[in-house]
XYZ file of N, CA and C in Angstrom:
609
model
N 0.874 -0.819 0.008
C 0.013 0.385 0.213
C 1.561 1.969 -0.139
N 2.075 1.196 0.506
C 2.986 2.451 0.822
C 3.850 2.338 -0.273
N 3.963 1.784 -0.749
C 4.544 1.513 -1.989
C 3.694 1.992 -3.351
N 2.435 2.075 -3.711
C 1.399 1.953 -4.702
C 0.830 3.774 -4.079
N 2.084 4.349 -3.319
C 0.944 5.609 -2.695
C 0.394 6.566 -3.998
N -0.222 7.440 -3.614
C -0.990 7.873 -4.994
C 0.538 9.371 -4.622
N 0.800 9.589 -3.342
C 2.012 11.187 -3.322
C 3.322 10.316 -2.991
N 4.052 11.076 -3.861
C 5.373 10.472 -4.129
C 6.240 10.719 -2.617
N 4.956 11.639 -1.767
C 6.130 11.824 0.120
C 5.680 10.934 0.657
N 4.373 10.264 0.461
C 4.059 8.777 1.441
C 4.996 8.202 0.879
N 5.551 7.863 0.052
C 6.749 6.418 -0.616
C 7.401 5.684 0.514
N 7.770 4.996 0.250
C 9.872 4.494 0.827
C 10.234 6.172 -0.091
N 11.343 5.892 -0.043
C 12.563 7.322 -0.061
C 13.337 5.930 -0.590
N 13.774 4.744 -0.271
C 14.285 4.309 -0.937
C 14.203 2.729 -0.933
N 14.749 2.188 -1.147
C 14.130 0.226 -0.939
C 14.879 0.422 0.660
N 16.342 0.880 0.551
C 17.135 0.183 2.007
C 16.008 1.169 3.497
N 15.022 1.843 3.333
C 13.860 2.364 4.588
C 13.510 0.520 4.307
N 12.486 0.942 3.097
C 11.248 -0.656 3.103
C 11.918 -1.501 3.728
N 13.085 -2.470 3.143
C 14.053 -3.029 3.392
C 13.738 -3.040 5.266
N 14.281 -2.282 5.683
C 13.925 -2.313 7.389
C 13.304 -2.586 8.335
N 11.962 -1.833 7.128
C 10.732 -2.034 8.267
C 10.461 -3.266 8.047
N 11.034 -4.054 6.365
C 10.418 -5.681 6.204
C 11.386 -6.665 7.489
N 12.735 -6.198 7.048
C 13.002 -6.943 8.303
C 12.314 -7.430 9.865
N 12.309 -5.250 10.683
C 11.519 -5.763 11.212
C 10.675 -6.266 11.700
N 9.562 -6.640 10.327
C 7.576 -7.760 10.648
C 8.852 -8.984 10.712
N 9.914 -8.602 10.027
C 9.856 -10.638 10.029
C 10.245 -11.047 11.443
N 11.216 -10.399 11.609
C 11.614 -10.612 13.015
C 10.703 -10.763 14.770
N 9.885 -8.971 14.492
C 8.270 -9.244 15.263
C 7.307 -11.167 14.565
N 6.914 -11.232 13.531
C 5.945 -11.918 13.205
C 6.881 -14.075 13.578
N 8.555 -13.909 12.844
C 9.183 -15.199 12.749
C 9.575 -15.360 14.506
N 10.019 -14.547 15.113
C 10.997 -14.599 15.820
C 12.671 -15.159 15.683
N 12.935 -14.341 14.211
C 14.348 -15.357 13.948
C 14.655 -14.591 12.952
N 15.945 -13.554 13.227
C 17.035 -12.987 12.179
C 16.805 -12.880 11.382
N 15.639 -11.933 10.623
C 16.425 -11.682 8.654
C 16.939 -12.543 7.716
N 16.602 -12.510 6.568
C 17.311 -13.212 6.160
C 18.137 -12.502 5.255
N 19.902 -11.955 4.748
C 20.232 -11.551 4.812
C 19.899 -11.641 2.438
N 20.412 -10.299 2.527
C 19.755 -9.935 1.636
C 20.523 -10.726 -0.032
N 19.998 -10.806 -0.466
C 20.745 -11.813 -2.340
C 21.402 -10.586 -2.674
N 22.757 -11.699 -3.557
C 23.376 -10.666 -4.168
C 23.904 -10.837 -4.817
N 23.768 -9.964 -5.915
C 23.848 -10.886 -7.166
C 25.516 -10.405 -8.608
N 25.516 -10.538 -9.255
C 26.730 -11.016 -10.000
C 26.959 -9.090 -8.951
N 29.027 -8.806 -9.582
C 28.869 -6.864 -10.335
C 28.492 -6.298 -11.333
N 28.405 -5.834 -10.840
C 27.171 -4.406 -12.086
C 29.406 -4.460 -13.078
N 29.402 -5.032 -14.636
C 30.229 -4.615 -15.461
C 29.936 -2.900 -15.909
N 31.070 -2.829 -17.126
C 30.967 -1.840 -17.306
C 30.016 -1.294 -18.146
N 28.829 -2.715 -19.663
C 27.932 -1.983 -19.755
C 26.618 -2.118 -18.840
N 26.644 -2.452 -17.904
C 25.166 -2.454 -16.935
C 25.653 -0.983 -16.139
N 26.705 -0.646 -15.812
C 26.718 0.932 -15.073
C 26.481 1.476 -15.810
N 26.974 1.524 -17.369
C 26.430 2.332 -18.759
C 24.467 2.393 -18.444
N 24.853 0.987 -19.165
C 23.182 1.251 -19.313
C 22.358 1.662 -17.102
N 22.450 1.356 -16.707
C 22.464 2.153 -15.203
C 21.816 3.417 -15.220
N 22.982 4.136 -16.175
C 23.060 5.916 -16.233
C 21.870 5.566 -16.853
N 21.975 5.090 -17.977
C 20.844 6.023 -18.698
C 19.386 5.714 -18.098
N 19.119 4.396 -17.738
C 17.831 4.806 -17.215
C 17.255 5.447 -16.316
N 18.757 6.044 -15.094
C 18.441 7.007 -14.186
C 18.140 7.914 -15.283
N 18.545 8.443 -15.941
C 18.791 9.481 -16.675
C 16.776 10.282 -17.200
N 16.006 8.520 -17.552
C 14.856 8.619 -17.535
C 14.041 9.033 -17.308
N 14.187 8.433 -15.766
C 14.008 8.406 -14.642
C 14.450 10.095 -13.806
N 15.232 10.661 -14.742
C 14.952 12.356 -13.875
C 16.382 12.441 -13.019
N 18.079 11.120 -12.650
C 18.320 11.308 -12.194
C 18.654 12.520 -12.010
N 19.104 13.301 -11.792
C 20.580 14.861 -11.764
C 21.805 13.934 -12.541
N 23.036 15.125 -13.275
C 23.517 15.062 -14.026
C 24.519 14.416 -13.933
N 24.672 15.432 -12.503
C 26.225 15.368 -11.131
C 26.517 13.592 -11.431
N 24.686 12.332 -11.132
C 25.048 12.310 -10.823
C 24.635 10.914 -12.363
N 24.767 11.408 -12.589
C 24.732 10.267 -14.394
C 26.225 10.048 -14.162
N 26.767 10.802 -14.045
C 28.225 11.239 -15.170
C 29.502 10.001 -14.591
N 29.068 10.110 -12.956
C 29.555 8.865 -12.294
C 28.986 7.729 -12.732
N 28.433 7.043 -13.462
C 28.291 6.005 -13.461
C 28.731 5.549 -14.596
N 28.785 6.997 -15.490
C 29.186 6.509 -16.920
C 31.072 6.170 -16.886
N 31.301 7.132 -16.039
C 33.145 7.485 -14.926
C 33.208 6.245 -14.867
N 31.992 5.530 -13.826
C 32.382 4.423 -12.834
C 32.396 2.802 -14.750
N 31.930 2.861 -15.051
C 31.783 2.388 -16.425
C 33.440 2.552 -17.489
N 34.144 3.238 -17.543
C 34.697 3.591 -18.743
C 35.867 3.308 -17.423
N 36.409 3.438 -15.898
C 37.572 2.870 -15.338
C 37.147 0.969 -15.714
N 35.810 1.379 -15.687
C 36.332 -1.224 -16.219
C 36.400 -1.603 -17.556
N 35.632 -0.725 -18.299
C 36.031 -0.715 -19.662
C 36.647 0.612 -20.692
N 37.638 1.242 -21.260
C 37.909 2.733 -21.342
C 37.675 2.572 -22.726
N 37.327 1.219 -23.594
C 37.220 0.766 -25.155
C 35.489 1.067 -25.072
N 34.577 1.798 -24.365
C 32.522 1.219 -24.014
C 32.300 2.916 -24.944
N 32.617 2.342 -26.290
C 31.716 3.885 -26.802
C 30.759 4.132 -26.239
N 29.491 3.275 -26.342
C 28.837 3.666 -25.955
C 29.330 5.064 -24.620
N 28.854 4.009 -23.199
C 29.472 4.659 -22.803
C 30.431 6.239 -22.600
N 31.349 6.170 -23.134
C 31.776 8.034 -23.730
C 30.960 8.569 -24.950
N 29.876 8.403 -25.015
C 29.232 8.921 -25.752
C 28.294 9.384 -24.465
N 27.884 8.903 -23.818
C 26.393 9.209 -23.034
C 27.118 10.308 -21.752
N 28.712 9.350 -21.788
C 29.420 11.018 -20.673
C 29.246 12.166 -21.164
N 29.283 11.979 -22.890
C 29.396 13.665 -23.601
C 27.841 14.403 -23.433
N 27.237 13.532 -23.234
C 26.451 14.069 -23.138
C 25.189 14.395 -22.145
N 25.977 14.043 -20.733
C 25.990 14.430 -19.338
C 26.744 16.024 -19.733
N 27.875 15.796 -20.263
C 27.922 16.525 -20.233
C 28.213 17.920 -21.113
N 27.036 17.621 -21.332
C 26.377 19.145 -22.369
C 25.750 19.672 -21.944
N 24.766 19.068 -20.639
C 23.429 18.939 -20.329
C 24.330 19.801 -18.924
N 25.822 19.696 -18.513
C 26.056 21.299 -17.722
C 26.561 21.445 -17.826
N 26.617 21.808 -19.522
C 27.760 22.876 -20.089
C 28.300 22.864 -20.490
N 29.423 22.445 -20.452
C 31.565 21.240 -20.455
C 31.112 21.212 -21.705
N 31.062 22.830 -22.380
C 31.458 21.667 -23.876
C 32.046 20.964 -24.126
N 33.804 21.588 -24.293
C 34.939 21.253 -24.717
C 34.304 19.793 -24.051
N 34.250 19.399 -22.801
C 34.753 18.341 -21.890
C 34.480 17.185 -22.753
N 32.605 17.662 -23.339
C 32.248 16.910 -23.725
C 31.945 16.969 -25.217
N 32.508 17.272 -26.103
C 33.432 17.283 -28.157
C 34.308 16.295 -27.487
N 35.133 16.471 -26.271
C 36.467 15.589 -25.994
C 36.022 13.744 -25.779
N 34.437 13.621 -25.326
C 33.752 12.335 -24.990
C 33.243 11.722 -25.824
N 33.731 12.623 -27.636
C 32.915 12.272 -28.021
C 33.486 11.363 -28.876
N 35.209 12.165 -29.105
C 35.847 11.811 -29.719
C 36.736 10.568 -29.340
N 36.127 10.583 -27.748
C 37.186 8.525 -27.437
C 35.886 8.202 -28.560
N 34.382 8.712 -28.633
C 34.179 7.374 -28.317
C 35.022 7.056 -30.162
N 34.525 8.032 -30.607
C 34.631 7.393 -32.009
C 35.900 7.025 -32.878
N 36.926 7.208 -31.513
C 38.375 5.976 -31.253
C 38.309 4.909 -31.737
N 36.767 4.761 -30.037
C 36.461 3.217 -30.760
C 35.109 2.028 -32.227
N 35.151 3.373 -32.393
C 34.036 3.180 -33.293
C 33.880 4.191 -34.230
N 34.165 4.491 -35.580
C 34.300 5.241 -36.059
C 33.042 5.576 -36.975
N 32.034 4.268 -37.277
C 30.871 4.733 -37.639
C 29.934 4.761 -35.919
N 30.489 5.146 -35.338
C 28.898 5.376 -34.022
C 28.343 6.006 -35.094
N 27.751 6.474 -35.849
C 27.114 7.907 -35.865
C 26.221 8.587 -34.841
N 25.828 7.982 -33.863
C 24.896 8.851 -32.728
C 25.767 10.193 -32.162
N 27.403 8.897 -32.254
C 28.678 10.124 -30.978
C 28.879 10.754 -31.930
N 29.334 10.687 -34.117
C 28.827 11.961 -34.746
C 27.799 13.746 -34.287
N 26.282 12.925 -34.972
C 25.780 13.032 -34.179
C 25.241 14.005 -33.510
N 26.097 13.231 -31.791
C 25.967 14.554 -30.731
C 27.443 15.068 -30.430
N 28.047 14.947 -31.294
C 29.400 15.659 -31.515
C 29.044 16.955 -32.631
N 28.339 17.107 -33.649
C 27.855 17.951 -34.221
C 26.681 18.976 -33.600
N 26.315 18.211 -32.684
C 25.475 19.641 -31.952
C 26.560 20.270 -30.536
N 27.376 19.520 -30.168
C 28.225 20.370 -29.525
C 28.811 20.950 -30.475
N 29.644 21.196 -31.629
C 29.581 22.177 -32.530
C 29.068 22.965 -33.053
N 28.322 22.419 -33.001
C 26.637 23.907 -33.297
C 26.036 24.920 -32.592
N 26.044 23.804 -30.780
C 25.853 24.585 -30.098
C 27.151 26.589 -29.586
N 29.006 26.125 -30.083
C 29.197 25.813 -30.250
C 29.886 27.845 -31.105
N 28.291 27.114 -32.232
C 28.657 28.270 -32.911
C 30.210 27.810 -34.232
N 30.864 26.913 -34.072
C 32.038 26.230 -35.228
C 30.601 25.291 -36.659
N 29.697 25.931 -37.228
C 29.113 25.400 -38.185
C 29.541 24.902 -39.001
N 30.364 24.881 -39.765
C 31.253 23.953 -40.788
C 31.899 22.655 -39.758
N 32.370 22.640 -38.549
C 32.940 22.041 -38.471
C 31.355 20.245 -37.774
N 30.839 21.844 -37.780
C 29.002 20.390 -37.563
C 28.431 19.782 -38.293
N 28.572 20.731 -38.938
C 27.943 20.298 -40.236
C 28.822 18.380 -41.248
N 30.110 19.129 -41.029
C 31.332 17.560 -41.610
C 31.098 16.427 -40.621
N 30.368 16.142 -40.123
C 29.932 15.652 -38.570
C 28.678 15.448 -38.776
N 27.944 15.879 -39.154
C 26.016 14.953 -39.657
C 25.962 14.815 -40.918
N 27.574 14.985 -41.786
C 27.349 14.289 -43.111
C 27.756 13.299 -42.019
N 29.397 13.624 -41.102
C 29.393 11.557 -40.979
C 28.339 11.342 -40.617
N 27.512 11.267 -40.528
C 26.255 10.933 -39.024
C 25.733 10.061 -39.976
N 25.055 11.241 -41.557
C 24.010 10.713 -42.747
C 24.546 9.367 -43.394
N 25.412 9.560 -43.303
C 27.162 8.136 -44.361
C 26.341 7.637 -43.652
N 26.533 6.940 -42.454
C 26.550 5.803 -41.210
C 24.907 6.043 -41.421
N 23.951 5.552 -41.129
C 22.434 6.292 -41.020
C 21.314 7.424 -42.273
N 21.601 6.771 -43.318
C 20.721 7.582 -43.893
C 19.440 8.091 -43.828
N 18.494 7.449 -42.986
C 17.669 7.197 -43.652
C 17.200 7.594 -41.566
N 17.520 8.304 -41.185
C 17.255 9.002 -40.216
C 16.401 10.822 -40.001
N 15.238 11.206 -39.054
C 14.441 12.206 -40.349
C 16.208 13.986 -39.055
N 16.433 12.934 -38.022
C 16.646 14.007 -37.318
C 18.634 14.783 -37.761
N 18.844 13.208 -38.163
C 20.511 14.039 -38.953
C 20.365 14.984 -39.486
N 18.970 14.639 -41.126
C 19.456 15.747 -41.966
C 17.768 16.531 -41.178
N 17.322 16.929 -40.650
C 17.127 17.985 -39.912
C 18.341 18.489 -39.191
N 18.476 18.542 -38.981
C 20.021 19.115 -38.206
C 21.055 19.440 -39.638
N 21.010 18.492 -40.006
C 21.782 18.953 -41.616
C 21.345 20.679 -42.448
N 20.123 20.095 -41.394
C 19.142 21.624 -42.461
C 19.468 22.751 -41.577
N 19.148 22.281 -40.319
C 19.657 23.906 -39.584
C 20.577 24.541 -40.001
N 21.782 23.503 -40.152
C 23.280 24.700 -40.105
C 23.203 24.707 -41.204
N 22.713 23.950 -42.663
C 22.746 25.412 -44.030
C 22.295 26.057 -43.480
N 21.194 26.707 -43.077
C 20.043 27.655 -42.904
C 20.507 28.521 -42.407
N 22.137 27.683 -41.257
C 22.654 29.464 -40.931
C 23.609 29.385 -41.179
N 24.164 29.211 -41.854
C 25.590 29.549 -43.309
C 24.626 29.691 -44.488
N 23.692 29.988 -44.685
C 23.582 30.412 -45.561
C 22.761 30.042 -46.739
N 23.067 28.769 -46.358
C 22.991 27.777 -47.645
C 20.981 27.406 -47.792
N 20.539 28.925 -48.383
C 18.802 28.745 -48.084
C 18.777 27.312 -49.093
N 18.816 26.935 -50.070
C 18.463 25.172 -50.664
C 19.279 24.289 -51.201
N 19.782 25.045 -50.741
C 20.406 23.012 -49.708
C 19.869 22.765 -47.931
N 19.715 23.923 -48.205
C 18.595 23.153 -46.717
C 17.437 23.149 -46.220
N 16.521 23.272 -48.360
C 15.587 23.291 -47.966
C 15.480 21.362 -48.872
N 16.345 21.473 -48.964
C 16.996 19.709 -49.739
C 16.467 18.598 -48.849
N 17.141 19.511 -47.014
C 17.627 18.423 -46.008
C 16.137 18.419 -45.163
N 15.608 19.341 -45.471
C 14.654 19.288 -44.584
C 13.927 18.230 -45.178
N 13.498 18.104 -46.359
C 12.189 17.540 -47.235
C 13.027 16.113 -47.253
N 14.234 15.609 -46.655
C 14.730 14.584 -46.727
C 14.132 13.687 -45.942
N 14.118 15.789 -44.692
C 13.732 14.695 -43.160
C 12.538 14.417 -42.724
N 11.244 14.755 -44.264
C 10.155 15.170 -43.545
C 9.888 13.615 -44.362
N 11.279 13.489 -45.343
C 10.321 11.918 -46.014
C 10.400 10.722 -45.356
N 11.704 10.587 -44.231
C 12.129 9.822 -43.858
C 10.650 10.383 -42.728
N 9.615 10.823 -41.859
C 9.225 10.925 -41.207
C 7.755 11.954 -41.340
N 6.275 12.024 -41.493
C 5.703 13.477 -42.097
C 5.391 13.835 -41.068
N 5.543 13.609 -39.753
C 5.255 13.588 -38.439
C 6.033 15.640 -37.302
N 7.090 15.145 -38.833
C 8.068 15.633 -37.910
C 8.050 17.770 -37.923
N 7.275 18.042 -37.323
C 7.014 19.423 -36.642
C 7.954 20.315 -37.290
N 8.845 19.999 -36.306
C 10.383 21.233 -36.652
C 10.237 21.189 -37.904
N 10.645 19.797 -39.318
C 11.235 19.316 -39.828
C 10.031 20.673 -41.337
N 9.094 19.947 -41.138
C 7.297 21.506 -41.251
C 7.490 22.714 -41.655
N 8.560 23.117 -40.102
C 7.701 24.325 -39.785
C 9.810 25.169 -40.025
N 10.240 24.145 -40.590
C 12.497 24.602 -41.034
C 11.942 25.007 -42.548
N 11.047 23.673 -43.055
C 10.886 24.107 -44.623
C 9.893 25.295 -44.437
N 9.231 25.500 -43.863
C 8.552 26.785 -44.042
C 9.038 28.473 -44.216
N 10.153 28.092 -43.055
C 11.432 29.224 -42.679
C 12.333 29.093 -44.660
N 11.985 28.545 -44.637
C 12.824 28.662 -45.717
C 12.101 29.391 -47.293
N 10.479 28.723 -47.452
C 10.133 28.952 -48.391
C 9.777 30.537 -48.189
N 9.436 30.731 -46.639
C 9.465 32.359 -46.855
C 10.263 32.808 -46.989
N 11.846 32.458 -47.378
C 12.820 33.656 -47.397
C 12.870 33.623 -48.768
N 12.696 31.799 -49.102
C 12.745 32.459 -50.869
C 11.618 32.911 -52.387
N 10.903 33.445 -51.021
C 9.258 34.932 -51.822
C 8.199 33.897 -51.885
N 8.726 32.288 -51.605
C 7.216 31.737 -51.850
C 6.366 31.179 -50.469
N 6.132 32.523 -50.083
C 4.716 32.532 -48.949
C 3.710 31.677 -48.946
N 2.958 31.222 -49.912
C 1.928 30.963 -50.372
C 2.884 29.489 -49.966
N 3.210 28.616 -50.684
C 3.752 26.957 -50.838
C 4.239 27.242 -48.547
N 5.080 28.863 -48.402
C 5.413 28.638 -47.009
C 4.295 28.501 -46.202
N 2.956 28.956 -46.059
C 1.946 28.626 -45.187
C 1.444 27.033 -45.123
N 1.553 26.888 -46.237
C 1.263 25.393 -46.482
C 1.699 24.465 -45.542
């Protein structure tokens, strides 16, 4: 009942508190000490990385997430996914140069890791280094051509560089992959307005 309480404050703050209550209740009911908790295998690098990802989904603070990725990398410095996730977390902490370094490590481990190329491009874009961002998005698209996010971000970068027609092509490619991509339609409309095609932009 307490675990399922509607209000979070009415639930157990963590499992240790719950286990202590269960231990006391066990002793009351049986008169014997409660069994020791079961112990599973020690988490390896992949497990720690996955735990970080799951905790991120649950809204865990970036500082705590970072500790899981760094522990994963201490165990296995060749874990490209952990390097990339570490970069994402550093980016959320506004440590953009450190994030870039993490993505570069990920790509050293796996040069075809399209997500690391994409995230590296995002960091370059945040730093105003649009030509380098464009190169990263191109590399990501070479590896994973049917990804609307890659095409959309390439379109945004081309638009910032003043390459309007090329940006339009990228937004259209993104929308071919996912016709429900709202930002893709918005980007295409903006480009069409700049090209003095207001009727098409409205549509």
